[in-house]
C-alpha cells in the first residue's frame, strides 16, 4: 500500500533514533507483534512488564508508517460526536467508551513520563468551534452530554471566542486537559523501554506469510528474509496496511493532508496554544509543536487511489496554509513540510479489535479513526490484558462483531 507521500517533520526531530537489526534466524516466542508503529509499540510497552517472551517485527524502520505522518492531537472527542454514537450504540456503551478514551490520554501521559526518551507530551486545551450557525445547537447538545459525564469544559459564546482568538465563530466547546505528543519519539521511546526489558525487535523484517500449526496450537509467521517465527499469540498491529492482511468490512480509507510550517517567532495570539478544530466535515485542525511550528491538517478527500491523492497535495497544501493565515493573519506562516496520506476510519466511529476464525490465537489492532493514537493505547491495553489474564471486560466493546448492548 502506498500509505503516504511528501515530506515528514517528525523524523527530523529525532535524527539519532535507535535502530534494530533485521531477523536472520528462526525464532519462537509467546507473543509476536507485527508492526513497529505506535500501536505495536504500545503493545510491546505493556507486554515488556510481563514475564512473556515478546518479539516485534517491522517491515521497514520503526515509526515509518502512519506514525510519521500523525499530527498527534490527543483528544477524547472524535469525528463522530458522542451524541451521534449514542444513536448507534446506546448511552451506557458510549459512556463506557468515553471513560476509556479519557483514561487512555492519562495512560499515554503516564507512559511518556515512564520512558527515557522525551516524547514532547503536553497537556493542551481544545477549541472545538461551530463552523456555521446551524451547528451551534448540535455542539451545545454535545457539550451537555460531555458535561454530564464529568468532562472539564465550558461553552464559549461568539464574544468569548473573539476575546481569546484573532478569529470569530458563533460558539465553541472549550475543553481542558486534552494533549499533544511527538508520535515518532513516543513510538521509539516505548520500544526502547521494551527492548531494555528484553523484548526482541527487528527492523527490515517483513511478514510475507503465516499459518496455524494445529498440533502445537501455534501461529507460524514467515518473513521476506526467509526466516520463521513460531508464536503462541500474534498481534497484527500493521496500521492501515493491516487491511492487506485481513480485510475488515467495517473499515475504510480516505485521503488526508497536512502541513508543518516554519518556526513562528510569536505565538502569543494563540490562546494557550490550544488544539483547534471545528464541526465542518471535512474539517481543518491545527496544533503547535515544541519548536514553535504549526501543524495544520484535514481537508480530507474521499479518494483511496494514491495517485489521485498525491495529485491534490500542492493544492491542499496551499488551501491549508491559506486557512491558517486567515485565522491568524499576523503569523504569516509558510509550509516547510507537507504530505498526503491515507487515513482509516470505521463505519460506526469506534475502533476495532479483530478476532477472526481463520487467524487463531491472533488479534488485529485496527486503531482507526481521528484519535488513532488514543485508540492504539486503549486497544493495546485491552489486548494485553486478554493475553496475560485471559479476560478483559472491555474487549466486547471493540470486537468487530460488537454487540449493540444497552441500546435505548
Ligand atoms: C495524516 C494523519 C494525521 C493523523 N492525525 C492524528 C491525530 O491528530 N491524532 C491521533 O490520535 N491520530 C491521528 N492519526 C492516526 C494515527 O496516525 C494512527 O492511528 C497511528 O499512527 C496508527 O499507528 P499504527 O501503529 O497502527 O500504524 P503505523 O504507524 O502505520 O504502523 C504500522 C507498522 O506496521 C508495519 N507493517 C505493515 N505491514 C507489515 C508486515 N507485513 N510485516 C511487518 N511490518 C509491517 C508498517 O511498516 C508500519 O510501520 C493520523 C493519521 C494520519 C495519516
CSV table of C-alpha atoms and ligand atoms in Angstrom, one decimal:
chain,number,residue,atom,x,y,z
A,1,UNK,CA,0.0,0.0,0.0
A,2,UNK,CA,1.3,3.4,-0.9
A,3,UNK,CA,0.4,4.8,2.5
A,4,UNK,CA,1.7,8.4,2.2
A,5,UNK,CA,3.9,10.8,0.2
A,6,UNK,CA,5.6,14.1,0.8
A,7,UNK,CA,8.0,15.5,3.4
A,8,UNK,CA,7.9,14.4,7.0
A,9,UNK,CA,8.6,16.6,10.0
A,10,UNK,CA,8.6,14.2,13.0
A,11,UNK,CA,11.6,12.1,11.9
A,12,UNK,CA,13.7,15.3,11.7
A,13,UNK,CA,13.1,15.8,15.4
A,14,UNK,CA,14.9,12.5,16.2
A,15,UNK,CA,17.8,12.0,13.8
A,16,UNK,CA,19.6,9.7,16.2
A,17,UNK,CA,16.7,7.4,16.8
A,18,UNK,CA,17.6,3.8,17.9
A,19,UNK,CA,17.9,1.2,15.2
A,20,UNK,CA,17.4,-2.6,15.3
A,21,UNK,CA,18.8,-5.5,13.3
A,22,UNK,CA,17.0,-7.5,10.7
A,23,UNK,CA,15.9,-11.0,11.6
A,24,UNK,CA,18.4,-13.7,10.5
A,25,UNK,CA,17.3,-16.8,12.2
A,26,UNK,CA,14.2,-18.9,13.1
A,27,UNK,CA,12.7,-18.0,16.4
A,28,UNK,CA,9.8,-18.8,18.7
A,29,UNK,CA,8.1,-16.6,21.3
A,30,UNK,CA,5.0,-16.2,23.4
A,31,UNK,CA,3.7,-13.1,21.6
A,32,UNK,CA,4.7,-11.8,18.2
A,33,UNK,CA,3.8,-8.2,17.3
A,34,UNK,CA,3.7,-7.4,13.5
A,35,UNK,CA,4.3,-3.7,13.1
A,36,UNK,CA,6.6,-1.2,14.7
A,37,UNK,CA,4.3,1.8,14.7
A,38,UNK,CA,2.6,3.4,17.7
A,39,UNK,CA,0.1,0.5,18.1
A,40,UNK,CA,2.8,-2.2,18.1
A,41,UNK,CA,4.9,0.0,20.4
A,42,UNK,CA,2.0,0.3,22.9
A,43,UNK,CA,1.6,-3.4,23.0
A,44,UNK,CA,5.3,-4.0,23.4
A,45,UNK,CA,5.5,-1.5,26.2
A,46,UNK,CA,2.8,-3.2,28.2
A,47,UNK,CA,4.0,-6.7,27.4
A,48,UNK,CA,7.5,-5.8,28.5
A,49,UNK,CA,6.4,-5.7,32.1
A,50,UNK,CA,5.1,-9.3,32.0
A,51,UNK,CA,7.1,-12.5,32.0
A,52,UNK,CA,6.1,-13.3,28.4
A,53,UNK,CA,8.7,-13.6,25.7
A,54,UNK,CA,7.9,-11.0,23.1
A,55,UNK,CA,9.1,-10.2,19.5
A,56,UNK,CA,8.3,-7.2,17.3
A,57,UNK,CA,8.9,-7.2,13.6
A,58,UNK,CA,8.8,-4.1,11.4
A,59,UNK,CA,9.0,-4.4,7.6
A,60,UNK,CA,10.8,-1.0,7.3
A,61,UNK,CA,12.1,1.2,10.2
A,62,UNK,CA,10.4,2.0,13.5
A,63,UNK,CA,7.7,4.6,13.2
A,64,UNK,CA,7.9,4.9,9.4
A,65,UNK,CA,4.2,4.1,8.8
A,66,UNK,CA,1.3,6.4,9.6
A,67,UNK,CA,3.0,7.2,12.9
A,68,UNK,CA,5.4,9.5,11.0
A,69,UNK,CA,2.5,11.5,9.4
A,70,UNK,CA,0.3,11.5,12.5
A,71,UNK,CA,-0.4,15.1,13.7
A,72,UNK,CA,-0.9,13.6,17.2
A,73,UNK,CA,-3.6,15.7,18.8
A,74,UNK,CA,-4.7,13.5,21.7
A,75,UNK,CA,-8.4,14.1,22.3
A,76,UNK,CA,-11.3,12.2,23.5
A,77,UNK,CA,-13.8,13.8,21.1
A,78,UNK,CA,-13.7,12.4,17.6
A,79,UNK,CA,-15.1,12.9,14.2
A,80,UNK,CA,-18.5,11.5,15.2
A,81,UNK,CA,-20.0,13.3,18.1
A,82,UNK,CA,-20.8,11.3,21.2
A,83,UNK,CA,-24.4,12.2,20.8
A,84,UNK,CA,-24.4,10.6,17.4
A,85,UNK,CA,-22.5,7.5,18.6
A,86,UNK,CA,-25.3,7.1,21.2
A,87,UNK,CA,-27.8,6.6,18.4
A,88,UNK,CA,-25.9,3.5,17.2
A,89,UNK,CA,-24.7,2.1,20.5
A,90,UNK,CA,-26.8,3.4,23.3
A,91,UNK,CA,-25.9,5.6,26.2
A,92,UNK,CA,-24.3,3.0,28.6
A,93,UNK,CA,-22.0,1.7,25.8
A,94,UNK,CA,-20.9,5.2,24.8
A,95,UNK,CA,-20.4,6.4,28.4
A,96,UNK,CA,-18.0,3.4,28.9
A,97,UNK,CA,-16.2,4.3,25.6
A,98,UNK,CA,-15.9,8.0,26.7
A,99,UNK,CA,-14.4,7.0,30.1
A,100,UNK,CA,-12.0,4.6,28.4
A,101,UNK,CA,-10.7,7.3,25.9
A,102,UNK,CA,-10.3,9.8,28.7
A,103,UNK,CA,-8.4,7.3,30.7
A,104,UNK,CA,-6.2,6.4,27.6
A,105,UNK,CA,-4.9,10.0,27.4
A,106,UNK,CA,-3.9,9.7,31.1
A,107,UNK,CA,-2.2,6.4,30.3
A,108,UNK,CA,-0.2,7.9,27.4
A,109,UNK,CA,0.9,10.7,29.8
A,110,UNK,CA,2.0,8.1,32.4
A,111,UNK,CA,3.9,6.1,29.7
A,112,UNK,CA,5.6,9.2,28.4
A,113,UNK,CA,6.8,10.0,31.9
A,114,UNK,CA,8.0,6.5,32.4
A,115,UNK,CA,10.4,6.3,29.5
A,116,UNK,CA,13.8,7.9,29.0
A,117,UNK,CA,13.3,9.5,25.5
A,118,UNK,CA,11.5,12.8,25.6
A,119,UNK,CA,8.1,12.4,23.9
A,120,UNK,CA,7.2,16.1,23.9
A,121,UNK,CA,3.9,15.3,25.7
A,122,UNK,CA,2.0,18.4,26.7
A,123,UNK,CA,-1.5,18.8,28.2
A,124,UNK,CA,-3.5,21.2,25.9
A,125,UNK,CA,-7.0,22.6,25.9
A,126,UNK,CA,-9.1,22.2,22.8
A,127,UNK,CA,-11.2,24.7,21.0
A,128,UNK,CA,-14.0,22.8,19.1
A,129,UNK,CA,-15.9,25.5,17.2
A,130,UNK,CA,-19.1,25.6,15.3
A,131,UNK,CA,-18.2,26.1,11.6
A,132,UNK,CA,-21.6,27.7,10.9
A,133,UNK,CA,-24.6,28.9,12.8
A,134,UNK,CA,-26.6,25.7,12.1
A,135,UNK,CA,-24.1,23.7,14.0
A,136,UNK,CA,-24.4,25.6,17.3
A,137,UNK,CA,-27.3,23.7,18.7
A,138,UNK,CA,-25.7,20.3,18.0
A,139,UNK,CA,-22.5,21.5,19.6
A,140,UNK,CA,-24.4,22.6,22.6
A,141,UNK,CA,-26.1,19.2,22.9
A,142,UNK,CA,-22.6,17.5,22.7
A,143,UNK,CA,-21.4,19.9,25.4
A,144,UNK,CA,-24.4,19.0,27.7
A,145,UNK,CA,-23.6,15.3,27.3
A,146,UNK,CA,-19.9,15.7,28.0
A,147,UNK,CA,-20.6,18.0,31.0
A,148,UNK,CA,-23.0,15.4,32.4
A,149,UNK,CA,-20.2,12.9,32.2
A,150,UNK,CA,-17.7,14.9,34.2
A,151,UNK,CA,-15.6,16.2,31.3
A,152,UNK,CA,-13.9,19.5,32.2
A,153,UNK,CA,-15.2,22.0,29.6
A,154,UNK,CA,-17.0,25.3,29.0
A,155,UNK,CA,-19.2,26.6,26.3
A,156,UNK,CA,-17.9,29.8,24.7
A,157,UNK,CA,-20.1,32.4,23.1
A,158,UNK,CA,-19.0,34.4,20.0
A,159,UNK,CA,-17.8,37.3,22.1
A,160,UNK,CA,-15.8,35.0,24.4
A,161,UNK,CA,-14.1,33.3,21.3
A,162,UNK,CA,-13.3,36.7,19.9
A,163,UNK,CA,-11.7,37.8,23.2
A,164,UNK,CA,-9.4,34.8,23.1
A,165,UNK,CA,-8.5,34.3,19.4
A,166,UNK,CA,-8.0,36.6,16.4
A,167,UNK,CA,-10.9,34.9,14.6
A,168,UNK,CA,-14.6,34.6,15.2
A,169,UNK,CA,-17.0,31.7,15.4
A,170,UNK,CA,-20.6,31.6,16.6
A,171,UNK,CA,-19.9,29.2,19.5
A,172,UNK,CA,-17.4,26.6,20.7
A,173,UNK,CA,-16.8,23.9,23.2
A,174,UNK,CA,-13.6,24.7,25.1
A,175,UNK,CA,-12.3,21.6,26.8
A,176,UNK,CA,-9.4,21.2,29.3
A,177,UNK,CA,-6.8,18.5,29.5
A,178,UNK,CA,-6.5,17.1,26.1
A,179,UNK,CA,-2.9,16.7,24.9
A,180,UNK,CA,-0.4,16.6,22.1
A,181,UNK,CA,2.7,14.4,21.6
A,182,UNK,CA,5.5,13.8,19.2
A,183,UNK,CA,4.3,10.4,17.9
A,184,UNK,CA,7.7,9.4,16.3
A,185,UNK,CA,9.6,10.0,19.5
A,186,UNK,CA,6.9,8.3,21.6
A,187,UNK,CA,6.9,5.2,19.5
A,188,UNK,CA,10.7,5.0,19.7
A,189,UNK,CA,10.5,5.7,23.5
A,190,UNK,CA,8.1,2.8,24.1
A,191,UNK,CA,10.1,0.3,22.0
A,192,UNK,CA,13.3,1.5,23.6
A,193,UNK,CA,11.8,0.8,27.0
A,194,UNK,CA,10.5,-2.6,25.8
A,195,UNK,CA,13.9,-3.5,24.3
A,196,UNK,CA,15.7,-2.7,27.6
A,197,UNK,CA,13.3,-5.1,29.3
A,198,UNK,CA,14.1,-8.0,26.9
A,199,UNK,CA,11.6,-7.6,24.0
A,200,UNK,CA,13.4,-8.5,20.8
A,201,UNK,CA,12.9,-6.0,18.0
A,202,UNK,CA,13.7,-6.5,14.3
A,203,UNK,CA,13.5,-3.8,11.6
A,204,UNK,CA,13.6,-4.6,7.8
A,205,UNK,CA,11.7,-7.8,8.6
A,206,UNK,CA,8.5,-8.1,6.7
A,207,UNK,CA,5.9,-10.8,7.3
A,208,UNK,CA,5.0,-12.4,4.0
A,209,UNK,CA,3.1,-15.5,5.1
A,210,UNK,CA,1.5,-17.2,8.1
A,211,UNK,CA,-0.2,-20.4,9.0
A,212,UNK,CA,-1.6,-22.2,12.1
A,213,UNK,CA,0.1,-25.4,13.4
A,214,UNK,CA,-2.9,-27.1,15.0
A,215,UNK,CA,-1.0,-29.8,16.9
A,216,UNK,CA,1.2,-27.3,18.7
A,217,UNK,CA,-1.5,-24.6,18.8
A,218,UNK,CA,1.0,-22.1,17.4
A,219,UNK,CA,0.9,-19.5,14.7
A,220,UNK,CA,3.9,-19.6,12.3
A,221,UNK,CA,4.9,-16.4,10.6
A,222,UNK,CA,7.3,-16.3,7.7
A,223,UNK,CA,9.4,-13.3,6.7
A,224,UNK,CA,10.7,-12.0,3.4
A,225,UNK,CA,14.2,-12.6,4.7
A,226,UNK,CA,13.4,-16.4,4.8
A,227,UNK,CA,13.0,-16.8,8.5
A,228,UNK,CA,10.1,-18.0,10.5
A,229,UNK,CA,8.8,-17.2,13.9
A,230,UNK,CA,6.5,-19.5,15.9
A,231,UNK,CA,4.3,-17.7,18.3
A,232,UNK,CA,1.5,-18.6,20.8
A,233,UNK,CA,-0.2,-15.4,20.1
A,234,UNK,CA,0.1,-12.9,17.3
A,235,UNK,CA,-0.9,-9.2,17.4
A,236,UNK,CA,-1.3,-7.7,14.0
A,237,UNK,CA,-0.5,-4.0,14.5
A,238,UNK,CA,0.2,-3.2,10.9
A,239,UNK,CA,-1.8,0.0,10.9
A,240,UNK,CA,-3.9,0.7,7.8
A,241,UNK,CA,-1.8,-1.9,6.0
A,242,UNK,CA,-3.4,-4.5,8.3
A,243,UNK,CA,-6.3,-4.4,5.8
A,244,UNK,CA,-4.0,-6.0,3.3
A,245,UNK,CA,-3.5,-8.9,5.7
A,246,UNK,CA,-7.2,-9.1,6.7
A,247,UNK,CA,-9.8,-7.0,5.0
A,248,UNK,CA,-12.2,-5.7,7.7
A,249,UNK,CA,-15.7,-4.8,6.3
A,250,UNK,CA,-16.3,-2.1,8.9
A,251,UNK,CA,-13.1,-0.1,8.0
A,252,UNK,CA,-12.3,2.1,5.0
A,253,UNK,CA,-9.9,4.8,3.8
A,254,UNK,CA,-10.0,8.4,2.7
A,255,UNK,CA,-7.1,10.7,1.9
A,256,UNK,CA,-5.9,13.4,4.1
A,257,UNK,CA,-3.3,16.2,4.0
A,258,UNK,CA,-1.1,18.0,6.5
A,259,UNK,CA,1.3,20.9,6.5
A,260,UNK,CA,4.0,21.7,9.0
A,261,UNK,CA,5.1,25.4,8.9
A,262,UNK,CA,8.3,27.2,9.5
A,263,UNK,CA,9.2,28.1,13.1
A,264,UNK,CA,7.0,31.0,14.2
A,265,UNK,CA,8.6,33.8,16.3
A,266,UNK,CA,5.5,34.9,18.1
A,267,UNK,CA,2.6,32.6,19.0
A,268,UNK,CA,1.1,34.8,21.7
A,269,UNK,CA,-2.1,35.3,19.8
A,270,UNK,CA,-2.8,31.6,20.0
A,271,UNK,CA,-4.7,31.2,23.3
A,272,UNK,CA,-3.0,28.6,25.5
A,273,UNK,CA,-1.6,27.0,22.3
A,274,UNK,CA,-4.8,25.1,22.3
A,275,UNK,CA,-5.7,22.4,19.8
A,276,UNK,CA,-8.2,23.8,17.3
A,277,UNK,CA,-10.8,22.1,15.2
A,278,UNK,CA,-14.4,22.5,14.1
A,279,UNK,CA,-17.7,21.0,13.2
A,280,UNK,CA,-17.4,21.2,9.4
A,281,UNK,CA,-16.8,17.9,7.6
A,282,UNK,CA,-14.2,17.6,6.2
A,283,UNK,CA,-12.7,19.7,9.0
A,284,UNK,CA,-9.5,21.6,9.4
A,285,UNK,CA,-7.5,21.2,12.6
A,286,UNK,CA,-4.3,22.7,14.0
A,287,UNK,CA,-1.7,22.5,16.8
A,288,UNK,CA,1.7,23.9,17.7
A,289,UNK,CA,4.9,22.0,18.2
A,290,UNK,CA,7.8,22.1,20.7
A,291,UNK,CA,9.9,24.2,18.3
A,292,UNK,CA,7.1,26.7,17.6
A,293,UNK,CA,5.9,25.4,14.3
A,294,UNK,CA,2.2,24.9,13.4
A,295,UNK,CA,0.8,21.7,12.1
A,296,UNK,CA,-2.4,22.1,10.2
A,297,UNK,CA,-4.3,19.3,8.6
A,298,UNK,CA,-7.6,18.0,7.2
A,299,UNK,CA,-9.5,18.8,4.1
A,300,UNK,CA,-10.0,15.1,3.6
A,301,UNK,CA,-10.9,13.8,0.2
A,302,UNK,CA,-12.8,10.6,-0.4
A,303,UNK,CA,-10.3,9.1,-2.9
A,304,UNK,CA,-8.5,6.0,-2.0
A,305,UNK,CA,-6.2,5.9,-5.0
A,306,UNK,CA,-2.7,7.1,-4.1
A,307,UNK,CA,-2.1,8.8,-7.5
A,308,UNK,CA,-5.3,10.8,-7.2
A,309,UNK,CA,-4.5,11.6,-3.6
A,310,UNK,CA,-1.0,12.8,-4.4
A,311,UNK,CA,-2.0,14.9,-7.4
A,312,UNK,CA,-4.0,17.0,-4.9
A,313,UNK,CA,-1.2,17.6,-2.5
A,314,UNK,CA,0.0,21.0,-3.7
A,315,UNK,CA,-3.4,22.4,-4.0
A,316,UNK,CA,-4.4,21.1,-0.5
A,317,UNK,CA,-1.1,22.5,1.0
A,318,UNK,CA,-2.0,26.0,-0.3
A,319,UNK,CA,-5.5,25.7,0.9
A,320,UNK,CA,-4.4,24.6,4.4
A,321,UNK,CA,-1.9,27.4,4.7
A,322,UNK,CA,-4.5,29.9,3.4
A,323,UNK,CA,-7.0,28.7,6.1
A,324,UNK,CA,-4.3,29.0,8.8
A,325,UNK,CA,-3.3,32.5,7.8
A,326,UNK,CA,-7.0,33.5,7.6
A,327,UNK,CA,-7.4,32.6,11.2
A,328,UNK,CA,-4.1,34.0,12.4
A,329,UNK,CA,-3.3,36.8,9.9
A,330,UNK,CA,-0.3,38.2,11.9
A,331,UNK,CA,1.5,34.9,11.8
A,332,UNK,CA,2.1,34.7,8.1
A,333,UNK,CA,3.2,31.0,8.1
A,334,UNK,CA,4.8,29.1,5.3
A,335,UNK,CA,4.7,25.4,4.5
A,336,UNK,CA,8.0,23.7,5.3
A,337,UNK,CA,6.8,20.1,5.3
A,338,UNK,CA,3.7,18.8,3.6
A,339,UNK,CA,2.3,15.4,2.9
A,340,UNK,CA,-0.7,13.4,1.7
A,341,UNK,CA,-1.7,10.2,3.4
A,342,UNK,CA,-4.4,7.5,3.6
A,343,UNK,CA,-6.3,7.7,6.7
A,344,UNK,CA,-8.6,4.9,8.0
A,345,UNK,CA,-11.9,5.1,9.7
A,346,UNK,CA,-14.7,2.8,10.7
A,347,UNK,CA,-18.3,2.9,9.6
A,348,UNK,CA,-19.6,3.3,13.1
A,349,UNK,CA,-16.9,5.6,14.5
A,350,UNK,CA,-15.5,3.1,17.0
A,351,UNK,CA,-12.0,1.4,16.6
A,352,UNK,CA,-11.8,-2.3,16.1
A,353,UNK,CA,-10.1,-5.3,17.7
A,354,UNK,CA,-10.5,-8.0,15.0
A,355,UNK,CA,-10.6,-11.7,16.1
A,356,UNK,CA,-11.2,-14.0,13.1
A,357,UNK,CA,-11.7,-17.7,12.9
A,358,UNK,CA,-9.0,-18.1,10.2
A,359,UNK,CA,-6.5,-16.4,12.4
A,360,UNK,CA,-6.5,-18.5,15.6
A,361,UNK,CA,-4.7,-17.0,18.7
A,362,UNK,CA,-4.5,-13.6,16.9
A,363,UNK,CA,-5.7,-10.1,17.4
A,364,UNK,CA,-5.9,-7.4,14.8
A,365,UNK,CA,-5.5,-3.9,16.2
A,366,UNK,CA,-7.3,-1.5,14.0
A,367,UNK,CA,-6.9,1.8,15.8
A,368,UNK,CA,-8.7,3.5,13.0
A,369,UNK,CA,-10.2,7.0,13.4
A,370,UNK,CA,-9.1,10.5,14.1
A,371,UNK,CA,-8.0,9.7,17.6
A,372,UNK,CA,-5.9,6.8,16.4
A,373,UNK,CA,-3.1,7.2,18.9
A,374,UNK,CA,-5.5,7.3,21.8
A,375,UNK,CA,-7.2,4.2,20.4
A,376,UNK,CA,-3.9,2.5,19.9
A,377,UNK,CA,-3.3,2.8,23.7
A,378,UNK,CA,-6.8,1.8,24.6
A,379,UNK,CA,-6.9,-1.3,22.3
A,380,UNK,CA,-3.3,-2.4,23.3
A,381,UNK,CA,-4.2,-2.3,26.9
A,382,UNK,CA,-7.3,-4.5,26.3
A,383,UNK,CA,-5.4,-7.0,24.1
A,384,UNK,CA,-2.5,-7.3,26.6
A,385,UNK,CA,-5.0,-7.8,29.5
A,386,UNK,CA,-6.7,-10.6,27.4
A,387,UNK,CA,-3.3,-12.3,26.7
A,388,UNK,CA,-2.0,-12.0,30.2
A,389,UNK,CA,-5.1,-12.5,32.3
A,390,UNK,CA,-7.3,-14.4,29.8
A,391,UNK,CA,-10.1,-11.9,30.1
A,392,UNK,CA,-10.7,-8.2,29.6
A,393,UNK,CA,-14.2,-6.9,30.3
A,394,UNK,CA,-13.8,-4.1,27.7
A,395,UNK,CA,-12.9,-6.4,24.8
A,396,UNK,CA,-16.6,-6.9,23.7
A,397,UNK,CA,-17.0,-3.1,23.2
A,398,UNK,CA,-14.4,-3.1,20.4
A,399,UNK,CA,-14.7,-6.5,18.7
A,400,UNK,CA,-15.6,-6.4,15.0
A,401,UNK,CA,-18.9,-8.0,15.8
A,402,UNK,CA,-19.6,-5.6,18.6
A,403,UNK,CA,-22.9,-6.4,20.3
A,404,UNK,CA,-25.1,-3.4,20.3
A,405,UNK,CA,-25.8,-3.7,24.0
A,406,UNK,CA,-27.8,-1.2,26.1
A,407,UNK,CA,-29.3,0.4,23.0
A,408,UNK,CA,-32.1,2.7,24.0
B,1,LIG,C1,-2.2,12.5,8.4
B,1,LIG,C2,-2.6,11.8,9.6
B,1,LIG,C3,-3.0,12.5,10.7
B,1,LIG,C4,-3.4,11.9,11.9
B,1,LIG,N1,-3.6,12.6,13.0
B,1,LIG,C5,-4.0,12.0,14.1
B,1,LIG,C6,-4.1,12.8,15.3
B,1,LIG,O1,-4.1,14.0,15.3
B,1,LIG,N2,-4.4,12.2,16.4
B,1,LIG,C7,-4.5,10.8,16.5
B,1,LIG,O2,-4.7,10.3,17.6
B,1,LIG,N3,-4.3,10.0,15.4
B,1,LIG,C8,-4.1,10.6,14.2
B,1,LIG,N4,-3.8,9.9,13.1
B,1,LIG,C9,-4.0,8.4,13.2
B,1,LIG,C10,-2.6,7.8,13.7
B,1,LIG,O3,-1.6,8.2,12.9
B,1,LIG,C11,-2.7,6.3,13.6
B,1,LIG,O4,-3.8,5.9,14.3
B,1,LIG,C12,-1.5,5.7,14.2
B,1,LIG,O5,-0.3,6.2,13.6
B,1,LIG,C13,-1.5,4.3,13.8
B,1,LIG,O6,-0.4,3.6,14.3
B,1,LIG,P1,-0.2,2.2,13.9
B,1,LIG,O7,1.0,1.7,14.6
B,1,LIG,O8,-1.5,1.4,14.0
B,1,LIG,O9,0.1,2.2,12.3
B,1,LIG,P2,1.5,2.6,11.6
B,1,LIG,O10,2.2,3.7,12.2
B,1,LIG,O11,1.2,2.6,10.1
B,1,LIG,O12,2.4,1.3,11.9
B,1,LIG,C14,2.2,0.0,11.3
B,1,LIG,C15,3.6,-0.5,11.0
B,1,LIG,O13,3.4,-1.9,10.6
B,1,LIG,C16,4.4,-2.1,9.6
B,1,LIG,N5,4.0,-3.2,8.8
B,1,LIG,C17,2.9,-3.2,7.9
B,1,LIG,N6,2.8,-4.5,7.3
B,1,LIG,C18,3.8,-5.2,7.8
B,1,LIG,C19,4.3,-6.5,7.6
B,1,LIG,N7,3.7,-7.4,6.7
B,1,LIG,N8,5.4,-7.0,8.3
B,1,LIG,C20,6.0,-6.2,9.2
B,1,LIG,N9,5.6,-4.9,9.4
B,1,LIG,C21,4.6,-4.4,8.7
B,1,LIG,C22,4.5,-0.8,8.8
B,1,LIG,O14,5.7,-0.6,8.1
B,1,LIG,C23,4.3,0.3,9.9
B,1,LIG,O15,5.5,0.8,10.4
B,1,LIG,C24,-3.5,10.5,11.9
B,1,LIG,C25,-3.2,9.7,10.8
B,1,LIG,C26,-2.8,10.4,9.6
B,1,LIG,C27,-2.5,9.6,8.4
